[in-house]
mmCIF file of C-alpha atoms in Angstrom:
data_model
loop_
_atom_site.group_PDB
_atom_site.id
_atom_site.type_symbol
_atom_site.label_atom_id
_atom_site.label_comp_id
_atom_site.label_asym_id
_atom_site.label_seq_id
_atom_site.Cartn_x
_atom_site.Cartn_y
_atom_site.Cartn_z
ATOM 1 C CA MET A 251 -0.009 -0.058 0.180
ATOM 2 C CA LEU A 252 1.200 3.538 -1.113
ATOM 3 C CA LYS A 253 2.158 5.565 2.094
ATOM 4 C CA ILE A 254 0.576 8.779 2.730
ATOM 5 C CA PRO A 255 3.509 11.154 1.461
ATOM 6 C CA ASN A 256 4.102 9.142 -1.782
ATOM 7 C CA ARG A 257 0.210 8.718 -2.390
ATOM 8 C CA GLU A 258 0.088 12.711 -2.075
ATOM 9 C CA MET A 259 2.949 13.384 -4.405
ATOM 10 C CA GLY A 260 1.375 10.711 -6.999
ATOM 11 C CA LEU A 261 -1.909 12.633 -6.887
ATOM 12 C CA SER A 262 0.062 15.979 -7.409
ATOM 13 C CA VAL A 263 1.912 14.253 -10.562
ATOM 14 C CA PHE A 264 -1.567 13.254 -12.092
ATOM 15 C CA GLU A 265 -2.953 16.586 -11.141
ATOM 16 C CA ASP A 266 0.023 18.251 -13.180
ATOM 17 C CA LEU A 267 -1.069 15.820 -16.129
ATOM 18 C CA GLY A 268 -5.062 17.114 -16.022
ATOM 19 C CA LEU A 269 -6.078 13.614 -14.668
ATOM 20 C CA ARG A 270 -6.787 15.043 -11.321
ATOM 21 C CA SER A 271 -10.574 15.242 -12.001
ATOM 22 C CA SER A 272 -10.786 11.408 -12.468
ATOM 23 C CA PHE A 273 -10.406 10.477 -9.098
ATOM 24 C CA GLN A 274 -10.885 11.958 -5.863
ATOM 25 C CA SER A 275 -8.806 10.985 -2.149
ATOM 26 C CA THR A 276 -10.067 8.546 0.333
ATOM 27 C CA GLU A 277 -11.171 11.148 2.291
ATOM 28 C CA ASP A 278 -13.634 12.432 -0.394
ATOM 29 C CA ASP A 279 -15.092 9.084 -1.750
ATOM 30 C CA GLY A 280 -14.229 6.692 0.981
ATOM 31 C CA ARG A 281 -12.296 4.502 -1.219
ATOM 32 C CA PRO A 282 -9.090 2.535 0.498
ATOM 33 C CA LEU A 283 -5.998 3.489 -0.625
ATOM 34 C CA VAL A 284 -4.241 1.465 -3.074
ATOM 35 C CA ASP A 285 -1.200 -0.812 -3.830
ATOM 36 C CA SER A 286 0.342 1.060 -7.114
ATOM 37 C CA PHE A 287 -0.335 3.816 -9.445
ATOM 38 C CA ASP A 288 -2.052 1.611 -12.166
ATOM 39 C CA ALA A 289 -5.292 1.584 -9.931
ATOM 40 C CA PHE A 290 -5.404 5.498 -10.099
ATOM 41 C CA GLY A 291 -8.398 6.545 -11.901
ATOM 42 C CA GLY A 292 -9.661 3.104 -12.902
ATOM 43 C CA ARG A 293 -8.463 4.518 -16.571
ATOM 44 C CA THR A 294 -7.582 2.013 -19.212
ATOM 45 C CA ILE A 295 -5.100 3.211 -21.955
ATOM 46 C CA GLU A 296 -6.533 1.975 -25.428
ATOM 47 C CA PRO A 297 -4.017 1.035 -28.047
ATOM 48 C CA GLU A 298 -3.575 3.565 -31.006
ATOM 49 C CA ALA A 299 -5.814 2.401 -33.722
ATOM 50 C CA GLN A 300 -3.821 1.201 -36.816
ATOM 51 C CA THR A 301 -4.160 3.586 -39.759
ATOM 52 C CA ALA A 302 -5.805 1.788 -42.619
ATOM 53 C CA GLU A 303 -3.443 1.652 -45.999
ATOM 54 C CA PRO A 304 -4.749 3.784 -49.172
ATOM 55 C CA ALA A 305 -6.485 1.619 -51.867
ATOM 56 C CA ARG A 306 -4.558 1.031 -54.715
ATOM 57 C CA ALA A 307 -5.549 2.451 -57.916
ATOM 58 C CA ALA A 308 -6.354 -0.443 -60.201
ATOM 59 C CA TYR A 309 -4.984 -0.112 -64.043
ATOM 60 C CA ALA A 310 -4.883 -2.573 -66.656
ATOM 61 C CA ALA A 311 -2.507 -2.566 -69.563
ATOM 62 C CA ILE A 312 -3.166 -3.362 -72.969
ATOM 63 C CA THR A 313 -1.279 -4.008 -76.052
ATOM 64 C CA PRO A 314 -2.504 -3.286 -79.804
ATOM 65 C CA ALA A 315 -3.780 -7.009 -80.269
ATOM 66 C CA VAL A 316 -7.107 -5.842 -78.336
ATOM 67 C CA TRP A 317 -7.988 -3.598 -81.392
ATOM 68 C CA LYS A 318 -7.763 -6.725 -83.697
ATOM 69 C CA GLY A 319 -10.986 -7.080 -85.367
ATOM 70 C CA ILE A 320 -12.609 -3.893 -84.054
ATOM 71 C CA GLU A 321 -13.540 -1.153 -85.934
ATOM 72 C CA GLN A 322 -11.977 2.034 -85.289
ATOM 73 C CA GLU A 323 -14.303 4.981 -84.190
ATOM 74 C CA GLN A 324 -14.191 7.718 -86.447
ATOM 75 C CA GLN A 325 -14.054 11.476 -84.938
ATOM 76 C CA ARG A 326 -17.257 13.150 -85.109
ATOM 77 C CA TRP A 327 -17.667 16.803 -85.507
ATOM 78 C CA LEU A 328 -19.962 19.193 -84.317
ATOM 79 C CA ALA A 329 -18.846 21.584 -86.771
ATOM 80 C CA SER A 330 -16.514 20.038 -89.199
ATOM 81 C CA ALA A 331 -12.567 20.340 -88.984
ATOM 82 C CA ARG A 332 -13.366 23.295 -85.877
ATOM 83 C CA VAL A 333 -15.600 21.905 -83.148
ATOM 84 C CA PRO A 334 -15.118 18.339 -82.469
ATOM 85 C CA SER A 335 -17.668 16.066 -80.561
ATOM 86 C CA GLY A 336 -17.181 14.696 -77.495
ATOM 87 C CA ASP A 337 -14.619 17.162 -76.539
ATOM 88 C CA LEU A 338 -13.860 20.711 -75.324
ATOM 89 C CA THR A 339 -12.953 23.486 -77.572
ATOM 90 C CA ILE A 340 -11.866 27.064 -76.430
ATOM 91 C CA MET A 341 -12.741 30.007 -78.839
ATOM 92 C CA SER A 342 -10.930 33.191 -77.922
ATOM 93 C CA GLY A 343 -11.341 36.732 -78.844
ATOM 94 C CA ASN A 344 -10.949 40.392 -77.773
ATOM 95 C CA GLY A 345 -13.555 42.224 -76.471
ATOM 96 C CA GLY A 346 -16.305 43.889 -78.762
ATOM 97 C CA SER A 347 -14.540 41.640 -81.696
ATOM 98 C CA GLY A 348 -17.722 39.494 -82.312
ATOM 99 C CA LYS A 349 -17.012 36.059 -80.744
ATOM 100 C CA THR A 350 -20.318 36.021 -78.754
ATOM 101 C CA GLU A 351 -22.127 36.951 -82.030
ATOM 102 C CA ILE A 352 -20.463 34.202 -84.137
ATOM 103 C CA ILE A 353 -21.026 31.519 -81.526
ATOM 104 C CA THR A 354 -24.611 32.612 -81.013
ATOM 105 C CA GLN A 355 -25.178 31.943 -84.924
ATOM 106 C CA LEU A 356 -23.485 28.194 -84.381
ATOM 107 C CA LEU A 357 -26.122 27.910 -81.189
ATOM 108 C CA VAL A 358 -28.814 28.895 -83.390
ATOM 109 C CA TYR A 359 -28.117 27.053 -86.614
ATOM 110 C CA VAL A 360 -27.263 23.740 -84.551
ATOM 111 C CA ALA A 361 -30.982 24.297 -82.744
ATOM 112 C CA ALA A 362 -32.596 24.909 -86.034
ATOM 113 C CA GLY A 363 -30.988 21.921 -87.883
ATOM 114 C CA LEU A 364 -29.431 23.919 -90.319
ATOM 115 C CA PRO A 365 -26.580 22.433 -92.191
ATOM 116 C CA ASP A 366 -23.844 25.020 -92.178
ATOM 117 C CA TRP A 367 -22.018 27.547 -89.996
ATOM 118 C CA LEU A 368 -19.503 30.373 -91.680
ATOM 119 C CA GLY A 369 -18.318 27.891 -94.628
ATOM 120 C CA CYS A 370 -18.382 24.420 -92.833
ATOM 121 C CA THR A 371 -20.812 21.784 -92.192
ATOM 122 C CA ILE A 372 -22.436 21.214 -88.727
ATOM 123 C CA GLU A 373 -24.763 18.599 -87.260
ATOM 124 C CA GLY A 374 -28.031 19.701 -85.221
ATOM 125 C CA GLY A 375 -29.642 18.803 -82.243
ATOM 126 C CA PRO A 376 -30.382 20.438 -78.834
ATOM 127 C CA ALA A 377 -28.094 23.313 -77.717
ATOM 128 C CA PHE A 378 -27.297 25.133 -74.490
ATOM 129 C CA PHE A 379 -25.812 28.329 -73.446
ATOM 130 C CA LEU A 380 -24.678 29.364 -70.152
ATOM 131 C CA SER A 381 -24.269 33.174 -70.662
ATOM 132 C CA CYS A 382 -22.574 34.305 -67.607
ATOM 133 C CA GLU A 383 -21.426 37.430 -69.288
ATOM 134 C CA GLU A 384 -23.823 38.764 -71.755
ATOM 135 C CA PRO A 385 -27.141 39.571 -70.037
ATOM 136 C CA GLU A 386 -30.546 38.001 -71.509
ATOM 137 C CA HIS A 387 -31.736 41.153 -73.570
ATOM 138 C CA ASN A 388 -28.064 41.347 -75.547
ATOM 139 C CA ILE A 389 -28.742 37.872 -76.356
ATOM 140 C CA ARG A 390 -32.204 38.141 -77.324
ATOM 141 C CA ASP A 391 -31.169 40.685 -79.844
ATOM 142 C CA ARG A 392 -28.522 38.325 -81.218
ATOM 143 C CA VAL A 393 -31.134 35.657 -81.638
ATOM 144 C CA GLU A 394 -33.793 37.503 -83.386
ATOM 145 C CA ARG A 395 -31.122 39.497 -85.697
ATOM 146 C CA ILE A 396 -29.601 35.909 -86.986
ATOM 147 C CA CYS A 397 -32.987 34.568 -87.252
ATOM 148 C CA LYS A 398 -34.026 37.132 -89.513
ATOM 149 C CA HIS A 399 -30.831 36.514 -91.684
ATOM 150 C CA ARG A 400 -31.669 32.836 -91.814
ATOM 151 C CA CYS A 401 -35.382 33.622 -92.338
ATOM 152 C CA LEU A 402 -36.016 31.437 -89.348
ATOM 153 C CA ASP A 403 -38.945 32.084 -86.440
ATOM 154 C CA PRO A 404 -36.501 33.218 -83.355
ATOM 155 C CA TYR A 405 -39.745 31.944 -81.268
ATOM 156 C CA ASN A 406 -40.187 28.761 -82.501
ATOM 157 C CA LEU A 407 -36.374 27.324 -81.580
ATOM 158 C CA PRO A 408 -37.663 24.876 -78.828
ATOM 159 C CA SER A 409 -33.982 23.034 -78.989
ATOM 160 C CA LEU A 410 -32.246 26.259 -77.952
ATOM 161 C CA HIS A 411 -31.779 26.771 -74.288
ATOM 162 C CA MET A 412 -30.328 29.483 -72.368
ATOM 163 C CA VAL A 413 -29.315 29.932 -68.737
ATOM 164 C CA PHE A 414 -28.465 33.667 -67.271
ATOM 165 C CA PRO A 415 -27.427 33.064 -63.715
ATOM 166 C CA ASP A 416 -26.925 35.996 -61.197
ATOM 167 C CA LEU A 417 -23.750 37.467 -61.681
ATOM 168 C CA GLU A 418 -22.192 36.400 -58.147
ATOM 169 C CA SER A 419 -23.125 32.843 -58.705
ATOM 170 C CA THR A 420 -21.382 32.233 -62.108
ATOM 171 C CA TRP A 421 -18.615 30.022 -60.783
ATOM 172 C CA LEU A 422 -18.234 26.178 -62.021
ATOM 173 C CA VAL A 423 -15.086 25.570 -59.774
ATOM 174 C CA HIS A 424 -13.675 26.931 -56.519
ATOM 175 C CA ALA A 425 -10.070 26.856 -55.712
ATOM 176 C CA ASN A 426 -9.504 25.295 -51.918
ATOM 177 C CA LYS A 427 -6.604 26.450 -49.489
ATOM 178 C CA ASP A 428 -4.673 23.818 -50.399
ATOM 179 C CA GLY A 429 -4.934 24.720 -54.536
ATOM 180 C CA ARG A 430 -7.461 21.901 -55.102
ATOM 181 C CA LEU A 431 -10.505 22.699 -56.776
ATOM 182 C CA SER A 432 -14.117 21.634 -55.875
ATOM 183 C CA ARG A 433 -17.110 21.564 -57.792
ATOM 184 C CA ALA A 434 -19.610 24.525 -57.546
ATOM 185 C CA PRO A 435 -23.397 23.796 -57.435
ATOM 186 C CA LEU A 436 -23.734 25.211 -60.970
ATOM 187 C CA LEU A 437 -21.426 22.708 -62.395
ATOM 188 C CA ASP A 438 -23.293 19.873 -60.946
ATOM 189 C CA TRP A 439 -26.554 21.447 -62.039
ATOM 190 C CA LEU A 440 -25.095 21.916 -65.634
ATOM 191 C CA GLU A 441 -23.786 18.070 -65.866
ATOM 192 C CA ALA A 442 -27.356 17.148 -64.587
ATOM 193 C CA TRP A 443 -28.966 18.794 -67.201
ATOM 194 C CA ILE A 444 -26.810 17.544 -70.014
ATOM 195 C CA ILE A 445 -27.476 14.245 -68.520
ATOM 196 C CA GLU A 446 -30.838 14.711 -69.152
ATOM 197 C CA HIS A 447 -31.132 16.748 -72.250
ATOM 198 C CA LYS A 448 -28.433 15.507 -74.237
ATOM 199 C CA PRO A 449 -27.322 18.537 -76.208
ATOM 200 C CA ARG A 450 -25.525 18.086 -79.083
ATOM 201 C CA LEU A 451 -23.482 21.707 -78.393
ATOM 202 C CA VAL A 452 -23.022 23.558 -75.115
ATOM 203 C CA VAL A 453 -21.447 26.797 -75.096
ATOM 204 C CA ILE A 454 -20.073 28.590 -71.727
ATOM 205 C CA ASP A 455 -19.193 32.395 -71.589
ATOM 206 C CA ASN A 456 -16.868 33.141 -70.378
ATOM 207 C CA VAL A 457 -13.498 31.458 -68.571
ATOM 208 C CA ALA A 458 -13.123 34.791 -66.366
ATOM 209 C CA ALA A 459 -16.820 34.056 -65.217
ATOM 210 C CA VAL A 460 -16.561 30.613 -64.322
ATOM 211 C CA PHE A 461 -13.184 29.605 -63.116
ATOM 212 C CA ASP A 462 -12.571 30.913 -59.643
ATOM 213 C CA GLY A 463 -8.862 29.952 -59.513
ATOM 214 C CA GLU A 464 -5.590 30.959 -60.611
ATOM 215 C CA ALA A 465 -5.592 31.720 -64.429
ATOM 216 C CA ILE A 466 -1.809 30.867 -64.282
ATOM 217 C CA ALA A 467 -1.424 27.979 -62.130
ATOM 218 C CA ARG A 468 -1.050 24.713 -64.187
ATOM 219 C CA ARG A 469 -2.350 22.372 -61.648
ATOM 220 C CA GLN A 470 -5.539 24.224 -61.190
ATOM 221 C CA VAL A 471 -5.757 24.933 -65.184
ATOM 222 C CA ARG A 472 -5.494 21.306 -66.138
ATOM 223 C CA ALA A 473 -7.732 20.292 -63.582
ATOM 224 C CA PHE A 474 -10.521 22.596 -64.310
ATOM 225 C CA LEU A 475 -10.154 21.847 -68.253
ATOM 226 C CA ALA A 476 -10.237 17.879 -67.281
ATOM 227 C CA MET A 477 -13.573 18.423 -65.499
ATOM 228 C CA LEU A 478 -15.314 19.947 -68.586
ATOM 229 C CA ARG A 479 -13.451 17.258 -71.001
ATOM 230 C CA LYS A 480 -14.763 14.524 -68.863
ATOM 231 C CA ILE A 481 -18.251 15.867 -69.101
ATOM 232 C CA ALA A 482 -17.800 16.239 -72.932
ATOM 233 C CA ARG A 483 -16.631 12.560 -73.367
ATOM 234 C CA GLU A 484 -19.107 11.038 -71.167
ATOM 235 C CA HIS A 485 -22.150 12.626 -72.583
ATOM 236 C CA ASP A 486 -20.927 12.875 -76.339
ATOM 237 C CA THR A 487 -21.450 16.517 -76.493
ATOM 238 C CA ALA A 488 -19.298 19.356 -77.838
ATOM 239 C CA ILE A 489 -18.492 21.992 -75.430
ATOM 240 C CA VAL A 490 -17.213 25.540 -76.434
ATOM 241 C CA LEU A 491 -15.667 27.688 -73.796
ATOM 242 C CA LEU A 492 -15.222 31.344 -74.790
ATOM 243 C CA ASP A 493 -11.861 33.380 -73.578
ATOM 244 C CA HIS A 494 -10.182 36.691 -73.897
ATOM 245 C CA PRO A 495 -6.611 36.484 -74.620
ATOM 246 C CA SER A 496 -3.850 37.846 -72.490
ATOM 247 C CA VAL A 497 -1.952 41.078 -73.335
ATOM 248 C CA ARG A 498 0.844 38.793 -74.977
ATOM 249 C CA GLY A 499 -2.271 36.895 -77.013
ATOM 250 C CA MET A 500 -3.417 40.040 -78.383
ATOM 251 C CA ALA A 501 -0.042 41.349 -79.386
ATOM 252 C CA ASP A 502 0.660 38.441 -81.567
ATOM 253 C CA GLY A 503 -2.943 37.718 -82.472
ATOM 254 C CA SER A 504 -2.714 34.030 -81.206
ATOM 255 C CA GLY A 505 -5.376 34.661 -78.878
ATOM 256 C CA THR A 506 -3.644 32.623 -76.313
ATOM 257 C CA ALA A 507 -4.073 33.570 -72.388
ATOM 258 C CA ASN A 508 -2.203 33.211 -69.091
ATOM 259 C CA SER A 509 -0.920 29.416 -68.626
ATOM 260 C CA VAL A 510 0.122 27.510 -71.758
ATOM 261 C CA ASP A 511 -2.151 24.926 -70.102
ATOM 262 C CA TRP A 512 -5.185 26.835 -71.363
ATOM 263 C CA ARG A 513 -3.827 25.731 -74.997
ATOM 264 C CA ASN A 514 -2.243 22.492 -74.199
ATOM 265 C CA SER A 515 -5.165 20.987 -72.198
ATOM 266 C CA VAL A 516 -8.178 21.256 -74.951
ATOM 267 C CA ARG A 517 -8.235 19.418 -78.295
ATOM 268 C CA SER A 518 -9.168 22.586 -80.469
ATOM 269 C CA MET A 519 -9.105 26.330 -80.636
ATOM 270 C CA MET A 520 -10.329 28.996 -82.488
ATOM 271 C CA HIS A 521 -9.511 32.634 -82.450
ATOM 272 C CA LEU A 522 -11.364 35.935 -83.668
ATOM 273 C CA SER A 523 -9.517 38.766 -84.936
ATOM 274 C CA ASP A 524 -10.216 42.437 -84.226
ATOM 275 C CA PRO A 525 -11.674 44.330 -86.863
ATOM 276 C CA ASP A 526 -9.463 44.913 -90.225
ATOM 277 C CA LYS A 527 -7.586 48.234 -89.775
ATOM 278 C CA ASP A 528 -8.836 49.100 -93.456
ATOM 279 C CA ASP A 529 -12.418 47.799 -92.991
ATOM 280 C CA GLN A 530 -13.961 47.730 -89.755
ATOM 281 C CA ASP A 531 -16.752 45.185 -90.988
ATOM 282 C CA VAL A 532 -14.300 42.665 -91.372
ATOM 283 C CA ARG A 533 -12.937 39.762 -89.072
ATOM 284 C CA THR A 534 -10.817 36.494 -89.409
ATOM 285 C CA LEU A 535 -11.602 33.139 -87.787
ATOM 286 C CA THR A 536 -8.575 31.273 -87.536
ATOM 287 C CA VAL A 537 -8.159 27.577 -86.252
ATOM 288 C CA THR A 538 -5.042 27.857 -84.138
ATOM 289 C CA LYS A 539 -4.932 24.416 -83.121
ATOM 290 C CA SER A 540 -6.627 21.132 -83.928
ATOM 291 C CA ASN A 541 -5.506 17.625 -82.824
ATOM 292 C CA TYR A 542 -8.145 15.970 -84.892
ATOM 293 C CA GLY A 543 -8.034 18.217 -88.117
ATOM 294 C CA ARG A 544 -5.883 20.562 -89.903
ATOM 295 C CA THR A 545 -4.670 23.991 -88.183
ATOM 296 C CA GLY A 546 -4.462 27.180 -89.633
ATOM 297 C CA GLU A 547 -7.538 27.421 -91.636
ATOM 298 C CA LYS A 548 -8.679 30.876 -91.953
ATOM 299 C CA VAL A 549 -12.032 32.173 -93.136
ATOM 300 C CA THR A 550 -12.719 35.887 -93.698
ATOM 301 C CA LEU A 551 -16.061 37.152 -92.238
ATOM 302 C CA ARG A 552 -18.111 40.273 -93.168
ATOM 303 C CA TRP A 553 -20.531 42.163 -91.296
ATOM 304 C CA GLY A 554 -23.793 42.219 -93.344
ATOM 305 C CA GLY A 555 -25.928 44.522 -91.272
ATOM 306 C CA LEU A 556 -27.791 41.520 -89.531
ATOM 307 C CA THR A 557 -24.737 39.304 -88.743
ATOM 308 C CA PHE A 558 -21.471 37.896 -89.815
ATOM 309 C CA THR A 559 -21.124 35.880 -93.032
ATOM 310 C CA THR A 560 -18.506 34.866 -95.101
ATOM 311 C CA ALA A 561 -16.970 37.005 -97.740
ATOM 312 C CA MET A 562 -14.630 37.199 -100.561
ATOM 313 C CA VAL A 563 -11.694 39.221 -99.894
ATOM 314 C CA GLY A 564 -12.970 41.815 -102.808
ATOM 315 C CA GLU A 565 -16.413 42.166 -101.410
ATOM 316 C CA ALA A 566 -17.320 45.325 -100.784
ATOM 317 C CA SER A 567 -19.259 46.687 -97.492
ATOM 318 C CA PRO A 568 -20.869 49.792 -97.050
ATOM 319 C CA TYR A 569 -17.949 50.883 -94.802
ATOM 320 C CA ARG A 570 -15.898 49.804 -97.203
ATOM 321 C CA VAL A 571 -17.312 51.617 -100.119
ATOM 322 C CA ALA A 572 -17.362 54.667 -97.879
ATOM 323 C CA ALA A 573 -13.640 54.643 -97.317
ATOM 324 C CA ASP A 574 -12.713 53.806 -100.688
ATOM 325 C CA ARG A 575 -14.640 56.589 -102.028
ATOM 326 C CA ASP A 576 -12.837 58.894 -99.463
ATOM 327 C CA VAL A 577 -9.533 57.599 -100.843
ATOM 328 C CA GLU A 578 -10.340 58.327 -104.506
ATOM 329 C CA GLU A 579 -11.499 61.789 -103.869
ATOM 330 C CA LEU A 580 -8.337 62.719 -102.130
ATOM 331 C CA PHE A 581 -6.261 61.139 -104.794
ATOM 332 C CA LEU A 582 -7.843 63.441 -107.494
ATOM 333 C CA ARG A 583 -7.260 66.455 -105.018
ATOM 334 C CA LEU A 584 -3.545 65.495 -104.570
ATOM 335 C CA LEU A 585 -3.381 64.928 -108.879
ATOM 336 C CA ASP A 586 -4.777 67.982 -109.275
ATOM 337 C CA LYS A 587 -2.402 69.800 -106.968
ATOM 338 C CA ARG A 588 0.541 68.267 -108.208
ATOM 339 C CA ASN A 589 -0.426 69.173 -111.914
ATOM 340 C CA ALA A 590 -1.116 72.895 -110.991
ATOM 341 C CA GLN A 591 2.405 72.783 -109.822
ATOM 342 C CA GLY A 592 3.826 71.203 -112.646
ATOM 343 C CA ARG A 593 4.800 68.331 -110.682
ATOM 344 C CA ARG A 594 3.373 65.334 -112.362
ATOM 345 C CA VAL A 595 3.185 61.972 -111.423
ATOM 346 C CA ASN A 596 3.324 58.495 -113.504
ATOM 347 C CA PRO A 597 0.882 55.629 -112.729
ATOM 348 C CA HIS A 598 3.979 53.344 -112.886
ATOM 349 C CA SER A 599 5.271 51.501 -109.275
ATOM 350 C CA ALA A 600 8.661 53.398 -109.254
ATOM 351 C CA LYS A 601 9.846 56.176 -108.114
ATOM 352 C CA GLY A 602 8.090 59.295 -109.013
ATOM 353 C CA SER A 603 4.510 57.217 -109.278
ATOM 354 C CA ALA A 604 1.362 58.771 -108.043
ATOM 355 C CA PRO A 605 0.634 56.272 -105.142
ATOM 356 C CA SER A 606 4.082 56.817 -103.691
ATOM 357 C CA GLU A 607 4.341 60.666 -104.008
ATOM 358 C CA PHE A 608 0.665 60.977 -102.544
ATOM 359 C CA ALA A 609 1.644 58.818 -99.461
ATOM 360 C CA SER A 610 4.407 61.298 -98.437
ATOM 361 C CA ASP A 611 2.451 64.326 -99.195
ATOM 362 C CA PRO A 612 1.337 66.425 -96.040
ATOM 363 C CA GLU A 613 -2.423 66.216 -96.956
ATOM 364 C CA ALA A 614 -2.239 62.433 -97.067
ATOM 365 C CA GLY A 615 -3.373 61.765 -93.556
ATOM 366 C CA GLY A 616 -1.866 58.661 -93.089
ATOM 367 C CA VAL A 617 -3.529 57.124 -96.245
ATOM 368 C CA THR A 618 -0.754 54.468 -97.470
ATOM 369 C CA ALA A 619 0.818 53.800 -100.943
ATOM 370 C CA GLU A 620 -1.027 50.534 -101.458
ATOM 371 C CA ALA A 621 -4.502 52.466 -100.550
ATOM 372 C CA PHE A 622 -3.350 54.956 -103.031
ATOM 373 C CA ARG A 623 -2.501 52.173 -105.687
ATOM 374 C CA ARG A 624 -5.952 50.395 -105.633
ATOM 375 C CA ALA A 625 -7.853 53.896 -105.734
ATOM 376 C CA MET A 626 -5.807 54.606 -108.633
ATOM 377 C CA GLU A 627 -6.889 51.359 -110.394
ATOM 378 C CA ARG A 628 -10.511 51.986 -109.582
ATOM 379 C CA LEU A 629 -10.334 55.339 -111.297
ATOM 380 C CA PHE A 630 -8.305 54.035 -114.239
ATOM 381 C CA THR A 631 -11.205 51.468 -114.492
ATOM 382 C CA ARG A 632 -14.030 54.233 -114.527
ATOM 383 C CA GLY A 633 -12.053 56.600 -116.760
ATOM 384 C CA ALA A 634 -11.991 58.971 -113.969
ATOM 385 C CA ILE A 635 -8.224 59.311 -114.466
ATOM 386 C CA ARG A 636 -6.011 58.554 -117.911
ATOM 387 C CA THR A 637 -2.478 58.390 -118.858
ATOM 388 C CA VAL A 638 -0.808 61.256 -121.369
ATOM 389 C CA GLU A 639 2.267 60.715 -123.042
ATOM 390 C CA THR A 640 4.281 63.959 -123.504
ATOM 391 C CA GLY A 641 8.035 64.937 -125.170
ATOM 392 C CA PRO A 642 9.702 63.920 -128.264
ATOM 393 C CA GLY A 643 9.430 60.357 -129.839
ATOM 394 C CA SER A 644 12.998 59.634 -128.487
ATOM 395 C CA LYS A 645 11.778 60.660 -124.722
ATOM 396 C CA ARG A 646 8.433 60.002 -124.306
ATOM 397 C CA ARG A 647 7.160 60.437 -120.357
ATOM 398 C CA GLN A 648 3.596 59.111 -119.338
ATOM 399 C CA HIS A 649 1.659 60.944 -116.489
ATOM 400 C CA VAL A 650 -1.627 61.319 -115.151
ATOM 401 C CA GLU A 651 -4.359 63.434 -115.457
ATOM 402 C CA ARG A 652 -7.929 63.676 -115.069
ATOM 403 C CA GLY A 653 -10.361 61.808 -117.557
ATOM 404 C CA LEU A 654 -12.103 63.614 -120.479
ATOM 405 C CA GLY A 655 -15.593 62.732 -119.362
#
């Protein structure tokens, strides 16, 4: 049995360890003195639970022999050579370039069952637009104009579905403190809708509004795009994600943004250029990446008053006609001035030609020699100007004057 001094010392030790409250002295509870410390408090120390080993992932390696006798699955396209079915495509373009306009075209044409879109064949079927940037009235205006262009009833498109979430509830994923991504409720809802309605096309506008992570964090970017690609593959739908290019992507015209993984993690990319500097109605749509097709396709688009259409390079728009007319009038004005000064210009391309001389004139206002050359050709064609030869037979010279008509 422990003696009183030893017992009190033991109680003091247990109190220092925070175990004093689990037992009382014999004076408090009437229990007999104990023979060892093991009896204090009647507390049993349980052995630590063993941590279970994490489950190992199961993989099965294959050899080419398993392909024998099985027909190879051919790549399907939502938009031929541009937007693959069952995968993710990124379309980029500066703000105001018109990317929402042409992607709304694609949505309407797919939903209406039309066979073509800006020079390529497309598949028809249900189409879905998650608009996290453009408000409903803006999209309505686009849909109505596009339908008018193709003689469609905009109020009879039951296969075109649209959602305009609150601007504070547009995230598809969130980044956690450890850098991992977690799905937001909107992504769960979107996948459930896709499972139920089986759309051929899903458009998400845009990256900045739905990706709540670091745009330059490779791990987060790849994880986010992998989530969307998985949905596209499992439910056989084409997903198009709209994006704005970075400053560098705007400068070099590539349309890329932030981390290179935005480009490397998708199988297809398209870029819509800014308006042409010589014609504000013209854009160029370029396929900048295609793992399943040919990269580098370029399509010239022209604004036709209602929406964009494919255009031949020489086609004129109201803007182009007005711009050409201004250059022609400037050409004639400078021609009159030079002839009045006795400083004649020739129609050739060498030094002293009208285009090169007029481009360096203080009144040219930045018009290039090439623009003057094109104006000169149009003026010659209409008979507004003519070539006149002067001088003796051995030294005949040509210069440009106004036409006789």
